Coordinates of C-alpha atoms and ligand atoms in Angstrom, one line a residue:
X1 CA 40.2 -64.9 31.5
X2 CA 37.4 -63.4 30.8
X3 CA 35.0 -66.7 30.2
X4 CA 36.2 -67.5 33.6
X5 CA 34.8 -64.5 35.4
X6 CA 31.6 -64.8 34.0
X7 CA 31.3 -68.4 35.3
X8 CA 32.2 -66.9 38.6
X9 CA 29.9 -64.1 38.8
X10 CA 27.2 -66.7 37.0
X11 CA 27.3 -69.7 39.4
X12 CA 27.4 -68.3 42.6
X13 CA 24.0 -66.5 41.6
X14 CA 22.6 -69.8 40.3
X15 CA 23.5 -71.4 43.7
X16 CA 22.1 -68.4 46.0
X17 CA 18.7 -68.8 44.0
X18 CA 18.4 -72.1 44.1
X19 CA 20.1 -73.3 47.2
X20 CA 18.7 -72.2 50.7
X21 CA 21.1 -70.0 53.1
X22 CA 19.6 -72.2 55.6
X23 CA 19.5 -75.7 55.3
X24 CA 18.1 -78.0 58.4
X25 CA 20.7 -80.3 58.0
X26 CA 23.9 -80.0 55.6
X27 CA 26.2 -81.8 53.6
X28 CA 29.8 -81.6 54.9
X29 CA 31.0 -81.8 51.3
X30 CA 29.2 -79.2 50.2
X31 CA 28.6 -76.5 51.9
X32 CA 27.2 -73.4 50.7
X33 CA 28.0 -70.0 52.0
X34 CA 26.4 -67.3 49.6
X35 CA 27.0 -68.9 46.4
X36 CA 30.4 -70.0 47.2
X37 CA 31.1 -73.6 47.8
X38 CA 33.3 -75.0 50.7
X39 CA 34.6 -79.1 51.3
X40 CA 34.8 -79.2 55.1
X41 CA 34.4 -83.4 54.8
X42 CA 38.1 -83.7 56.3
X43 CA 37.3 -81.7 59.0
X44 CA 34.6 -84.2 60.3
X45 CA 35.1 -86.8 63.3
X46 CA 35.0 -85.8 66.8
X47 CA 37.4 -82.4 67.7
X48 CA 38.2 -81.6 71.1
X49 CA 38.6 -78.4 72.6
X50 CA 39.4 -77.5 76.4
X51 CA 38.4 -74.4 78.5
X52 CA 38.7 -73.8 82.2
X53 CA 37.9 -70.9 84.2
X54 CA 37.6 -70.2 88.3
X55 CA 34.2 -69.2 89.6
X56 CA 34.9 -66.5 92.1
X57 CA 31.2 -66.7 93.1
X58 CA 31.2 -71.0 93.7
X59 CA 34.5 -70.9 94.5
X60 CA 35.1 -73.6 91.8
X61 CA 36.7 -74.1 89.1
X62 CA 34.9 -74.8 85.6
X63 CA 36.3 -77.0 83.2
X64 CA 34.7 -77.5 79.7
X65 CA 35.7 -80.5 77.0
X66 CA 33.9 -79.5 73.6
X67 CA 33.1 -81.8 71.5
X68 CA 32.6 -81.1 68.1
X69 CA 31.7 -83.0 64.7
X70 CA 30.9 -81.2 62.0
X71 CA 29.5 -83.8 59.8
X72 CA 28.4 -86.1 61.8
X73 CA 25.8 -86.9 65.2
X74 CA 28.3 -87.4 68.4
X75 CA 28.6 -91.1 69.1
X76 CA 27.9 -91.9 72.9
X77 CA 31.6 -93.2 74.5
X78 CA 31.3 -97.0 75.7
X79 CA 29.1 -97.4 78.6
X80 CA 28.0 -93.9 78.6
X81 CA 25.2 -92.7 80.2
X82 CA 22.9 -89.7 80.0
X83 CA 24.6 -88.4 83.0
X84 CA 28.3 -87.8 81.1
X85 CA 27.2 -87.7 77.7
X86 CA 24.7 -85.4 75.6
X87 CA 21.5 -86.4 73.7
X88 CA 21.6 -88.3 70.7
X89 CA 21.9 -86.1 67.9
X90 CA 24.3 -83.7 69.2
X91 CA 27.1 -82.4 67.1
X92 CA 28.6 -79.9 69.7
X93 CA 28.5 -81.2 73.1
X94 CA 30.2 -79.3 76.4
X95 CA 30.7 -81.5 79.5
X96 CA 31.2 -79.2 82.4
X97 CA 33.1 -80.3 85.2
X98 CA 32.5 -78.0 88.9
X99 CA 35.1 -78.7 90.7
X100 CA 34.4 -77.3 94.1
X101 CA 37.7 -76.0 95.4
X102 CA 37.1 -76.3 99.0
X103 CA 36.7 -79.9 99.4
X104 CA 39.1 -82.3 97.9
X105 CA 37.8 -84.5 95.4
X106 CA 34.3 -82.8 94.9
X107 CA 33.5 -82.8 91.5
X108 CA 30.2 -82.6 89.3
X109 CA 30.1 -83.4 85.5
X110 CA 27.2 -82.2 83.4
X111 CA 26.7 -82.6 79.8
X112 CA 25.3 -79.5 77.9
X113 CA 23.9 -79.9 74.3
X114 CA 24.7 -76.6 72.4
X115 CA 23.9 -78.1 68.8
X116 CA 22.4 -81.0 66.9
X117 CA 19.1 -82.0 65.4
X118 CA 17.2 -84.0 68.4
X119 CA 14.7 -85.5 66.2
X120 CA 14.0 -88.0 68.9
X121 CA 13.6 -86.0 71.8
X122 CA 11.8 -82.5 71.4
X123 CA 12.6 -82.2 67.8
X124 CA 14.8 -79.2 67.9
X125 CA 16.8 -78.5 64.7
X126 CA 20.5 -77.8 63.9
X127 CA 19.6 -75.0 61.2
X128 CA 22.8 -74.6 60.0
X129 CA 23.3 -71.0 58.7
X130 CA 26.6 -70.0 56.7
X131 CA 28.3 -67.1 55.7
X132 CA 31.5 -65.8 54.3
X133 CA 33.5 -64.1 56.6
X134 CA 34.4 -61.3 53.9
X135 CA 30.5 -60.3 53.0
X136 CA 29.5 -60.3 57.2
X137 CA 28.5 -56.9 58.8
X138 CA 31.1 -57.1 61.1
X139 CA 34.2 -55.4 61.9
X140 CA 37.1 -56.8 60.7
X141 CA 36.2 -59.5 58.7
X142 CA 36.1 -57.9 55.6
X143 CA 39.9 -58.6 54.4
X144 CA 39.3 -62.0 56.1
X145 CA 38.7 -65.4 53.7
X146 CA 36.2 -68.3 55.3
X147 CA 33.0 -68.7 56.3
X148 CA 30.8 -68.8 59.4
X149 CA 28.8 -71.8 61.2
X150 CA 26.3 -70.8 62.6
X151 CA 24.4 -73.9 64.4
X152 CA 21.5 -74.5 66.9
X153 CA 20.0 -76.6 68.4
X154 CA 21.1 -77.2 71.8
X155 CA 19.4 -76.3 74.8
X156 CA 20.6 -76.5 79.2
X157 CA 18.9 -77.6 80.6
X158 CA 18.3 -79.8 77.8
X159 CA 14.2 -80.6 78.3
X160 CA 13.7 -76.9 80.8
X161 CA 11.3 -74.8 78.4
X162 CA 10.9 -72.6 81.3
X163 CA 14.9 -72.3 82.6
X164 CA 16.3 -74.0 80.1
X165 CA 19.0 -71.3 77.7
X166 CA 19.2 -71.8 74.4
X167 CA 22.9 -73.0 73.2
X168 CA 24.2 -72.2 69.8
X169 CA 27.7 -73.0 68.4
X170 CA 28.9 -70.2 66.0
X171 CA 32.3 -71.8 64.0
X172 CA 34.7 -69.4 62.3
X173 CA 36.1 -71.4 59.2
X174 CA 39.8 -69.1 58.5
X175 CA 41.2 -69.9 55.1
X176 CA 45.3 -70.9 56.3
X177 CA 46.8 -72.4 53.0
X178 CA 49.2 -73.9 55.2
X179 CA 46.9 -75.9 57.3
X180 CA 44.8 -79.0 56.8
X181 CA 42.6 -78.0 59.8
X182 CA 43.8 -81.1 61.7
X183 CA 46.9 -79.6 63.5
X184 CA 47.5 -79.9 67.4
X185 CA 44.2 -81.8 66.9
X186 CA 42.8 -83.2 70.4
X187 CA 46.4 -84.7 71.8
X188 CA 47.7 -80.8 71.9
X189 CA 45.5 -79.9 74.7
X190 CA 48.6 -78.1 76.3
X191 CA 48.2 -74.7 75.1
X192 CA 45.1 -73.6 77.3
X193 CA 44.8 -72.1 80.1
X194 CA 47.7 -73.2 83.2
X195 CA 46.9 -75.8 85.4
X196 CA 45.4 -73.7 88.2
X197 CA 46.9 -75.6 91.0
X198 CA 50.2 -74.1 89.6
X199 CA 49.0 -70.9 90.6
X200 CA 47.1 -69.4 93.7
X201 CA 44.1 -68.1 93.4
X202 CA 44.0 -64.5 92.8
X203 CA 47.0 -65.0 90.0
X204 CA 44.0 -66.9 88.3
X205 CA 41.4 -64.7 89.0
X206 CA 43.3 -62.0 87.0
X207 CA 44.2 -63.9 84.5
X208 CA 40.4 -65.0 83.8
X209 CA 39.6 -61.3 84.0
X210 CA 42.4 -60.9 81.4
X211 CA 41.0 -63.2 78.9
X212 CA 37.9 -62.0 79.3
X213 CA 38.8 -58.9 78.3
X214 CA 40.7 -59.5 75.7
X215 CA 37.1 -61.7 74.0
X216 CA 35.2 -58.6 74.5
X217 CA 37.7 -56.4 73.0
X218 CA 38.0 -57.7 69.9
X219 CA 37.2 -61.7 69.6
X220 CA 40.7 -62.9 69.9
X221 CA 40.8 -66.4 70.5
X222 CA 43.0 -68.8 72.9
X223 CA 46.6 -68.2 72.5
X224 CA 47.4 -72.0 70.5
X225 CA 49.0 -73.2 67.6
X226 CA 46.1 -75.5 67.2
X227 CA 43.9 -75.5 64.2
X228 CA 41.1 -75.8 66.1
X229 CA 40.8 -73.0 69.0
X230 CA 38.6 -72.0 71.4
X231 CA 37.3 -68.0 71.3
X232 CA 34.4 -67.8 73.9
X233 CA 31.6 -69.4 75.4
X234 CA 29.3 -66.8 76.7
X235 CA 25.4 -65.7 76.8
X236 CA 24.9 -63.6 74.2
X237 CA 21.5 -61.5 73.2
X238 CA 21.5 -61.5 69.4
X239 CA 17.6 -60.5 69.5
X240 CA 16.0 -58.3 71.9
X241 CA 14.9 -60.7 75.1
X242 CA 16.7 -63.9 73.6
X243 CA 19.5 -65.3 75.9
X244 CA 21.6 -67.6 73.7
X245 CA 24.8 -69.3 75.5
X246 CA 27.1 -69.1 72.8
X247 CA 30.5 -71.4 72.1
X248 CA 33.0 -69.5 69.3
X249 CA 35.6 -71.6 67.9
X250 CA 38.3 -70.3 65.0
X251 CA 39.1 -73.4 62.4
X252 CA 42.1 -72.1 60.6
X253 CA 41.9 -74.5 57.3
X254 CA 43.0 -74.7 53.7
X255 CA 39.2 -76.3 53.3
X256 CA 37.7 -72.7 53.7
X257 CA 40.0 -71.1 51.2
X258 CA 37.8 -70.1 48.0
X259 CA 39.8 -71.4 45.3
X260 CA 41.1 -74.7 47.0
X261 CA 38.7 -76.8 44.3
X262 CA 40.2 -74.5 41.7
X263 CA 42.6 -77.1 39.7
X264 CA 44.7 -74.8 36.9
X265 CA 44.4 -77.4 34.1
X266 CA 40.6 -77.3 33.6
X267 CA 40.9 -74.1 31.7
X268 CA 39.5 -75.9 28.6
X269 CA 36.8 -77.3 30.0
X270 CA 36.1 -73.8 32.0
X271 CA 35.1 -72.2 28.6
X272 CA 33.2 -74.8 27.7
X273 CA 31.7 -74.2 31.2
X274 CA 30.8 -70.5 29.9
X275 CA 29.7 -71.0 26.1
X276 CA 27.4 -74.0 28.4
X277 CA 26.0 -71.2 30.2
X278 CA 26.1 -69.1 27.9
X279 CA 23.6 -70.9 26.2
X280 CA 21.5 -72.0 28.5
X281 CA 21.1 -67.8 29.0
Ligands
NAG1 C1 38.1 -83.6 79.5 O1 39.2 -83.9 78.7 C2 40.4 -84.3 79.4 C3 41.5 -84.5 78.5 O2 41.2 -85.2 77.4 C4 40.1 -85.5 80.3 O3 41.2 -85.9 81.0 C5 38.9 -85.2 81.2 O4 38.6 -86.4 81.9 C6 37.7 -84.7 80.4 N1 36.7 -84.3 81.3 C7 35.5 -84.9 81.4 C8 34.6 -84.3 82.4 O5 35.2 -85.9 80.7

């Protein structure tokens, strides 16, 4: 037992020396969040996740598809264009879709990068930042087990220096023994918001107000079984005079539980582990 402990109190201080906390790109099957190290590699492949919200003000209603892939650069649909899709090397990708709710049938779609590293374009990285849920500054996250994403990146408009508003995806990874991570993946779209032409208008407009709300109180996400869910897309001022759109998504997964490698038979070869270390002291 106690060989054990040391190994854990030794390695994770070995890995926060010698691994950055930020890494410009990262490996999906190992990820490092201060010291500890997480497997997300079965999380990877394209996720989506739906949000739609009336604008009082445009009297249209928004409807976002994210798209995200944690390990791997978004691959452009068949006969895509740069009109519905966003720039090579994204890994979080929003397409908005304005439908103006005044005239049948008027609808714009724009793609909005909000992370990836666009090494072909302006060079804008995906610095990746992680951090365990339990040892973040913040409220209530203390008797929580994961880690948090934090990746950059995007940018909308996409090539605006001037206009353009930073995008930034920040990914809370839940430790659920009881979930793979892939639950109510993409084909269970049906627990967000009601189909708005179910409901008048004002019905809607309180119901946004609602949900917004309940975001700023306390960071609750949508109401869905999924694995996957949607928590917020806002602007955001994490610094003093920096605007940063910011998509939240919850990942309720066995992958971000801290013990998931831990495999009860290797208690041999853990003591070796420590008399290794030991000696290497
Ligand atoms: C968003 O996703 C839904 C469901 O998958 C799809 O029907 C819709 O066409 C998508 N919207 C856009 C703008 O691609």
């Amino acid at each position: 037992m106690a060989p054990s402990r040391s190994r854990n109190v030794i390695l994770p201080l070995l890995a926060a020396g010698l691994l950055p906390q930020s890494a410009w790109s990262f490996e999906c099957k190992n990820i490092v969040a201060q010291g500890q190290q997480f497997n997300l590699e079965k999380l990877g492949g394209p996720h989506i996740v739906h949000w739609e919200q009336e604008n009082t003000d445009l009297e249209a209603l928004v409807k976002y598809n994210f798209t995200i892939d944690l390990c791997n650069a978004l691959k452009w649909h068949k006969g895509g264009s740069s009109a519905t899709e966003c720039h090579h090397g994204a890994r979080v990708c929003a397409l908005r879709e304005i439908i103006d709710l005044n005239s049948a049938n008027s609808s714009m779609v724009t793609p909005i990068d909000i992370a990836g590293t666009y090494k072909t374009y302006n060079g804008r990285e995906i610095d990746a930042k992680f951090e365990l849920l339990r040892n973040s500054k913040s409220n209530s996250d203390a008797s929580r087990e994961g880690l948090r994403a934090e990746l950059h990146g995007g940018r909308h408009p996409f090539e605006d220096k001037k206009e353009g508003i930073d995008q930034r995806a920040i990914i809370e990874f839940v430790c659920d023994t009881e979930r793979t991570g892939l639950e109510g993946d993409e084909k269970d779209d049906g627990e967000h918001e009601e189909d708005p032409k179910d409901d008048d208008k004002k019905d809607d407009g309180k119901k946004e107000q609602k949900l917004r709300r309940r975001e700023d109180d306390n960071g609750k996400c949508q109401d869905s079984k999924s694995s996957l869910r949607f928590c917020g897309y806002a602007k955001e001022t994490p610094k003093k005079d920096s605007v940063v759109q910011t998509l939240r998504l919850e990942w309720r997964t066995k992958y971000a539980c801290e013990n998931v490698r831990d495999v009860p038979s290797d208690d041999k070869s853990s003591h070796w582990g420590f008399f290794g270390w030991f000696f290497i002291m």
